[in-house]
Amino acid sequence: MSESSAKEPPEPPKFQPKYNWMNKTRSWGMRALPGKAGLKLGDLNMGIYGEIPMHWDDQSRNPRGAVPRRGMPPVGYAIRDKGGLWADCAADLYEEAIQRRWAPATDVPWDSIEPLPDDVEHAVCQVCTELTQYANVDIETITGWQHQMSYGYHEVKQYLATATFDAARHYECFRKRALVNGGGLGLEGPGQVNRMILESRGGWTEAVVYLFLVRGVFTMTMYRYLGRYAHNDAERFIYGHALADKARHVTYALDHLKFALAHVEDQQLVTATLLAIGDNGLARDLRDPVLKEALAIIFGGGIDGARRQGMEVYHALMRDYVDTHLAYCRWLDIPRNTAGFPPPLNEYVDPPRDG
C-alpha cells in the first residue's frame, strides 16, 4: 500500500448553523383552534392569514401569509384580481366536498341493476353517454383555468380541485352505468355548449357563466328528474350523489358571480351578453332530438310511453330548468329579455317576461 493511500481522509468542515430562517415569520404565536366540526379551512383565516386583498401582487407560489423569498422567478398567473375568481363560500364548499366524497367502485350498489327492456336500456346508455361528455368538459375546463389562479386565493383553488374530482367521479359513474348492463355507449352529443365552454377565453368568470349557470343548472335539473325515474338503487344512488356534487358547483358559481358583479366594472352587462350567447348554444344542442327522445323513453318506461307521458315529463323538466335559471338571474340582478329566447327554450317561458 502506498504512503498516500494510507493517509487518513481529511475531516469534513464543521457545520455552523445560522438559524436565520427562524426569524422569518410574520405572526408568531397565533394559534388556530378547532371547533365542533374540527379544524376547518376557514378557521385558519385569522390575523394576517385572513387578509385577502382585491389584487394579489405576488407572482410566485408563495403561500398567503408566508414571508416571500427575494429573487424568486415569476410564475405569471393570469388571474390575480379577487373579482376574477373569489367566492366567500369556497372554504365551506371545500370542507363539504371532502366530507361527502364517495367512491363509485364500492359505494354504488351495482348488483341492484337488473336487465331492462332494450329500448329503455338504449335510452339510459344514450343519456349516460352525453353526461359522460359533460363531465369530461368540466374536468378540462376547470383544470385549464385553475393553474392560472394566484396562490393568494387558495380557498378557491382548493375547492375547484374537489370540483374536478367530482367531475372525474361523474365521468366514471356514467361510463360504468352505460357498460354494466349489457348496453354500451351511444351516440356522441352535438356538443355546441361543450365547444362554447372549452373555447371561452374571456376569463374564468366567463367560463363560470357557461359551465355552471347554463350547463350546470341544466345538468342539475336532469339529475333530479333522472333520480325520480331511476330503475334501481344504483341509479338512485348515482343521480342523488351527482346532484349533491353539482349543487356545490352551482353554489360556487352563484357566489362568485355575485362577488364579481359587485366588484368588476360592467360585469352585469358582460354577464347578460354571455348568457344570451349561452342560451343560443344550448338551444342549438336541444334542437337535436337524440337527448330529448332518450329522456322521454326513460320517463315513459319505453317507446310507447315516451310519445305521451314521457314527453310530458320532458317538457316539465325543461320548464323547471328555465324557471330555475331565470330565478338565479333575478337573484343576481342580471336582466334577461325572455321574449328573445331562441327556440325551443322560448316554449318554456311562462308567462314571457323580462327577468
XYZ file of C-alpha atoms in Angstrom:
355
model
C 0.000 0.000 0.000
C 1.396 3.412 -0.961
C 2.031 6.145 1.578
C -0.632 8.422 0.000
C -3.347 5.780 0.189
C -2.604 5.128 3.829
C -3.310 8.721 4.866
C -6.481 9.453 6.829
C -9.154 11.324 4.831
C -9.470 14.992 5.740
C -12.164 15.862 8.224
C -15.266 17.475 6.685
C -15.761 21.135 7.521
C -17.837 21.644 10.612
C -21.391 22.810 10.017
C -22.054 26.204 11.523
C -25.835 26.691 11.687
C -27.172 30.218 11.434
C -30.883 29.636 12.076
C -31.680 32.909 10.315
C -34.846 31.393 8.902
C -36.328 31.171 12.394
C -36.899 34.926 12.386
C -38.773 34.792 9.088
C -42.385 34.763 10.204
C -44.989 37.480 10.146
C -47.232 36.421 13.012
C -45.588 34.070 15.511
C -47.695 32.829 18.404
C -51.082 32.861 16.688
C -52.966 29.627 17.294
C -55.700 28.161 15.094
C -58.235 26.333 17.222
C -60.556 23.549 16.017
C -64.288 23.911 16.529
C -67.033 21.325 16.913
C -66.556 20.249 13.294
C -62.770 20.027 13.599
C -60.132 22.372 12.238
C -61.668 23.658 9.020
C -60.044 25.570 6.185
C -61.858 28.790 7.059
C -60.691 28.574 10.689
C -57.179 29.496 9.521
C -58.275 32.911 8.255
C -57.252 34.908 11.314
C -54.989 37.900 11.606
C -52.668 38.336 8.653
C -53.632 34.907 7.357
C -57.148 36.159 6.738
C -56.028 39.228 4.795
C -57.260 38.622 1.245
C -56.555 41.692 -0.900
C -58.503 42.642 -4.004
C -55.326 42.279 -6.089
C -52.545 39.774 -5.480
C -49.191 41.280 -6.424
C -47.009 38.260 -5.667
C -46.341 36.318 -8.853
C -44.618 33.399 -7.101
C -46.062 30.304 -5.437
C -45.632 31.867 -2.010
C -48.464 30.701 0.321
C -50.620 33.525 1.664
C -49.103 34.758 4.925
C -45.603 33.332 4.363
C -42.507 35.561 4.096
C -41.541 35.906 0.424
C -38.033 34.973 -0.692
C -36.260 37.612 -2.751
C -35.312 36.796 -6.312
C -37.926 34.123 -6.970
C -38.838 33.997 -10.684
C -42.420 34.974 -11.524
C -44.895 32.264 -12.442
C -47.094 34.566 -14.497
C -50.586 33.974 -13.134
C -53.320 35.330 -15.406
C -55.940 35.678 -12.634
C -54.615 37.999 -9.916
C -57.736 40.028 -9.122
C -60.111 38.796 -6.443
C -63.085 39.709 -8.607
C -61.920 37.206 -11.212
C -62.449 34.076 -9.093
C -63.482 34.743 -5.494
C -66.483 33.261 -3.667
C -66.930 33.637 0.083
C -68.335 30.114 0.306
C -65.307 28.390 -1.273
C -63.716 27.236 2.005
C -67.002 25.779 3.273
C -67.679 24.070 -0.059
C -64.221 22.513 0.099
C -64.969 21.067 3.538
C -68.344 19.750 2.394
C -66.863 18.145 -0.705
C -64.162 16.399 1.333
C -66.624 15.140 3.938
C -69.172 13.893 1.386
C -66.826 12.183 -1.051
C -67.920 8.806 -2.377
C -66.316 6.010 -4.356
C -68.278 4.698 -7.360
C -66.495 1.350 -7.411
C -67.589 0.363 -3.914
C -70.361 2.727 -2.792
C -72.732 2.322 -5.741
C -74.871 -0.835 -5.314
C -74.108 -2.134 -8.807
C -75.622 -5.534 -8.029
C -79.077 -3.909 -7.836
C -79.087 -3.425 -11.613
C -81.222 -5.962 -13.464
C -81.899 -6.357 -17.204
C -84.167 -3.691 -18.721
C -86.154 -3.700 -21.975
C -83.833 -2.938 -24.876
C -85.451 0.408 -25.701
C -85.106 1.598 -22.105
C -81.514 0.348 -21.816
C -80.634 2.104 -25.089
C -82.113 5.328 -23.699
C -80.248 5.067 -20.384
C -76.986 4.393 -22.203
C -77.540 7.348 -24.533
C -78.179 9.727 -21.637
C -75.135 8.381 -19.784
C -73.027 8.918 -22.912
C -73.917 12.603 -23.004
C -73.494 13.008 -19.236
C -70.025 11.472 -19.594
C -69.210 14.147 -22.167
C -70.466 16.875 -19.848
C -68.246 15.592 -17.042
C -65.189 15.498 -19.291
C -65.776 19.132 -20.274
C -65.963 20.012 -16.565
C -62.587 18.359 -15.967
C -60.848 20.027 -18.893
C -62.322 23.464 -18.248
C -61.631 23.662 -14.514
C -58.091 22.322 -14.776
C -57.424 24.611 -17.736
C -58.131 27.671 -15.597
C -57.049 26.517 -12.153
C -53.310 26.771 -12.765
C -53.777 30.389 -13.869
C -55.169 31.432 -10.468
C -52.905 33.185 -7.962
C -51.902 31.333 -4.804
C -53.249 34.174 -2.703
C -56.761 32.834 -3.312
C -56.032 29.271 -2.256
C -59.552 28.604 -0.919
C -60.931 28.802 -4.448
C -58.100 26.714 -5.887
C -58.655 24.032 -3.261
C -62.409 23.963 -3.764
C -62.043 23.733 -7.546
C -59.703 20.769 -7.046
C -62.630 18.940 -5.426
C -64.936 20.041 -8.261
C -62.503 18.484 -10.731
C -62.564 15.259 -8.729
C -66.377 15.391 -8.647
C -66.371 15.623 -12.443
C -63.942 12.712 -12.743
C -66.203 10.656 -10.485
C -69.240 11.534 -12.626
C -67.334 10.555 -15.771
C -66.513 7.230 -14.134
C -70.066 6.607 -12.902
C -71.958 7.328 -16.097
C -69.497 5.386 -18.233
C -69.817 2.420 -15.881
C -73.610 2.590 -15.932
C -73.571 2.507 -19.740
C -71.383 -0.610 -19.768
C -72.642 -2.592 -16.777
C -75.990 -3.862 -18.014
C -75.324 -5.291 -21.454
C -75.681 -1.995 -23.274
C -72.835 0.334 -24.173
C -72.000 3.910 -25.038
C -74.316 5.584 -27.513
C -74.110 8.480 -29.954
C -71.882 11.476 -29.289
C -73.850 14.600 -28.406
C -73.954 17.625 -30.734
C -71.544 19.493 -28.452
C -72.322 23.153 -29.158
C -72.258 24.030 -25.443
C -69.193 21.825 -24.916
C -67.302 23.789 -27.534
C -68.553 27.128 -26.206
C -67.316 26.265 -22.695
C -63.943 24.886 -23.766
C -63.196 27.754 -26.140
C -64.138 30.568 -23.751
C -61.201 32.970 -23.480
C -62.708 35.965 -21.702
C -61.595 34.872 -18.232
C -62.648 32.380 -15.579
C -65.862 34.306 -14.868
C -66.949 33.813 -18.465
C -66.243 30.093 -18.158
C -68.264 30.001 -14.921
C -71.295 31.502 -16.684
C -71.237 28.874 -19.423
C -70.087 25.909 -17.336
C -72.309 26.325 -14.284
C -75.089 28.858 -14.836
C -76.035 27.481 -18.277
C -74.823 23.877 -18.497
C -74.589 23.225 -14.738
C -78.174 24.222 -13.948
C -79.415 22.170 -16.908
C -77.419 19.129 -15.760
C -78.590 19.545 -12.170
C -82.211 19.569 -13.360
C -81.620 16.419 -15.398
C -80.107 14.632 -12.392
C -83.161 15.484 -10.313
C -85.609 14.076 -12.876
C -83.494 11.028 -13.668
C -83.390 10.248 -9.968
C -87.189 10.290 -9.842
C -87.394 7.805 -12.717
C -84.445 5.612 -11.709
C -84.850 1.889 -12.330
C -82.812 0.567 -9.399
C -80.891 1.535 -6.268
C -77.664 2.008 -8.224
C -79.193 4.683 -10.454
C -80.884 6.357 -7.480
C -77.534 6.485 -5.675
C -75.661 7.844 -8.704
C -78.148 10.572 -9.583
C -78.672 11.596 -5.959
C -74.962 11.929 -5.196
C -74.164 13.555 -8.537
C -76.946 16.067 -7.826
C -75.373 16.982 -4.470
C -71.978 17.433 -6.140
C -73.419 19.579 -8.921
C -75.333 21.704 -6.408
C -71.979 22.654 -4.835
C -70.649 23.679 -8.260
C -73.661 25.897 -8.901
C -73.430 27.361 -5.382
C -69.828 28.379 -6.021
C -70.818 29.884 -9.371
C -73.634 31.974 -7.920
C -71.484 33.238 -5.048
C -68.615 34.075 -7.390
C -70.862 35.870 -9.858
C -72.450 37.853 -7.014
C -68.972 38.961 -5.914
C -67.834 39.752 -9.464
C -70.972 41.760 -10.190
C -70.297 43.881 -7.098
C -66.599 44.488 -7.764
C -65.878 44.277 -11.512
C -66.809 47.162 -13.791
C -69.502 46.394 -16.412
C -69.780 42.804 -15.200
C -73.595 42.922 -15.235
C -73.709 43.862 -18.914
C -70.986 41.353 -19.791
C -72.778 38.549 -17.938
C -76.104 39.333 -19.612
C -74.380 39.177 -23.013
C -72.692 35.889 -22.161
C -75.993 34.381 -21.046
C -77.633 35.355 -24.339
C -74.801 33.591 -26.163
C -75.148 30.614 -23.830
C -78.892 30.399 -24.456
C -78.277 30.141 -28.189
C -75.652 27.444 -27.759
C -77.911 25.371 -25.527
C -80.866 25.881 -27.881
C -78.830 24.536 -30.803
C -77.977 21.428 -28.778
C -81.604 20.943 -27.738
C -82.826 21.114 -31.323
C -81.051 17.805 -31.852
C -83.718 15.189 -30.977
C -81.490 12.459 -29.513
C -81.310 13.547 -25.858
C -84.993 14.563 -25.789
C -86.113 11.204 -27.181
C -83.857 9.232 -24.828
C -85.135 11.111 -21.791
C -88.751 10.670 -22.913
C -88.236 6.899 -23.221
C -86.824 6.762 -19.680
C -89.648 8.895 -18.277
C -92.301 6.953 -20.196
C -90.955 3.485 -19.456
C -90.359 2.676 -23.131
C -91.011 3.923 -26.657
C -94.771 3.552 -26.353
C -94.905 5.578 -23.132
C -92.458 8.147 -24.492
C -94.928 9.531 -27.013
C -97.217 10.952 -24.355
C -96.253 10.553 -20.708
C -92.518 10.656 -21.393
C -92.719 13.845 -23.433
C -94.934 15.482 -20.835
C -92.274 14.816 -18.185
C -89.557 16.075 -20.539
C -91.463 19.339 -21.020
C -91.833 19.636 -17.228
C -88.062 19.181 -16.897
C -87.419 21.950 -19.403
C -89.849 24.314 -17.669
C -88.097 23.610 -14.372
C -84.721 24.330 -15.951
C -85.834 27.643 -17.457
C -87.624 28.692 -14.244
C -84.581 27.852 -12.093
C -82.171 29.545 -14.481
C -84.248 32.730 -14.578
C -84.673 32.706 -10.790
C -80.902 32.628 -10.391
C -80.583 35.506 -12.868
C -83.082 37.551 -10.871
C -81.179 36.795 -7.651
C -78.001 38.012 -9.358
C -79.887 41.066 -10.713
C -78.976 40.211 -14.297
C -81.603 41.497 -16.753
C -82.920 38.857 -19.181
C -85.080 39.566 -22.196
C -87.037 36.308 -22.278
C -89.006 37.492 -25.310
C -85.800 36.965 -27.262
C -85.191 33.412 -26.055
C -84.344 31.137 -29.008
C -86.473 28.083 -29.783
C -87.040 25.644 -28.186
C -86.205 27.482 -24.919
C -88.857 30.122 -25.677
C -91.527 27.413 -25.399
C -90.824 27.021 -21.682
C -91.041 30.653 -20.556
C -94.425 31.027 -18.895
C -95.506 33.773 -18.883
C -92.986 35.575 -21.130
C -91.435 38.464 -19.252
C -88.180 40.293 -18.674
C -86.222 38.511 -15.909
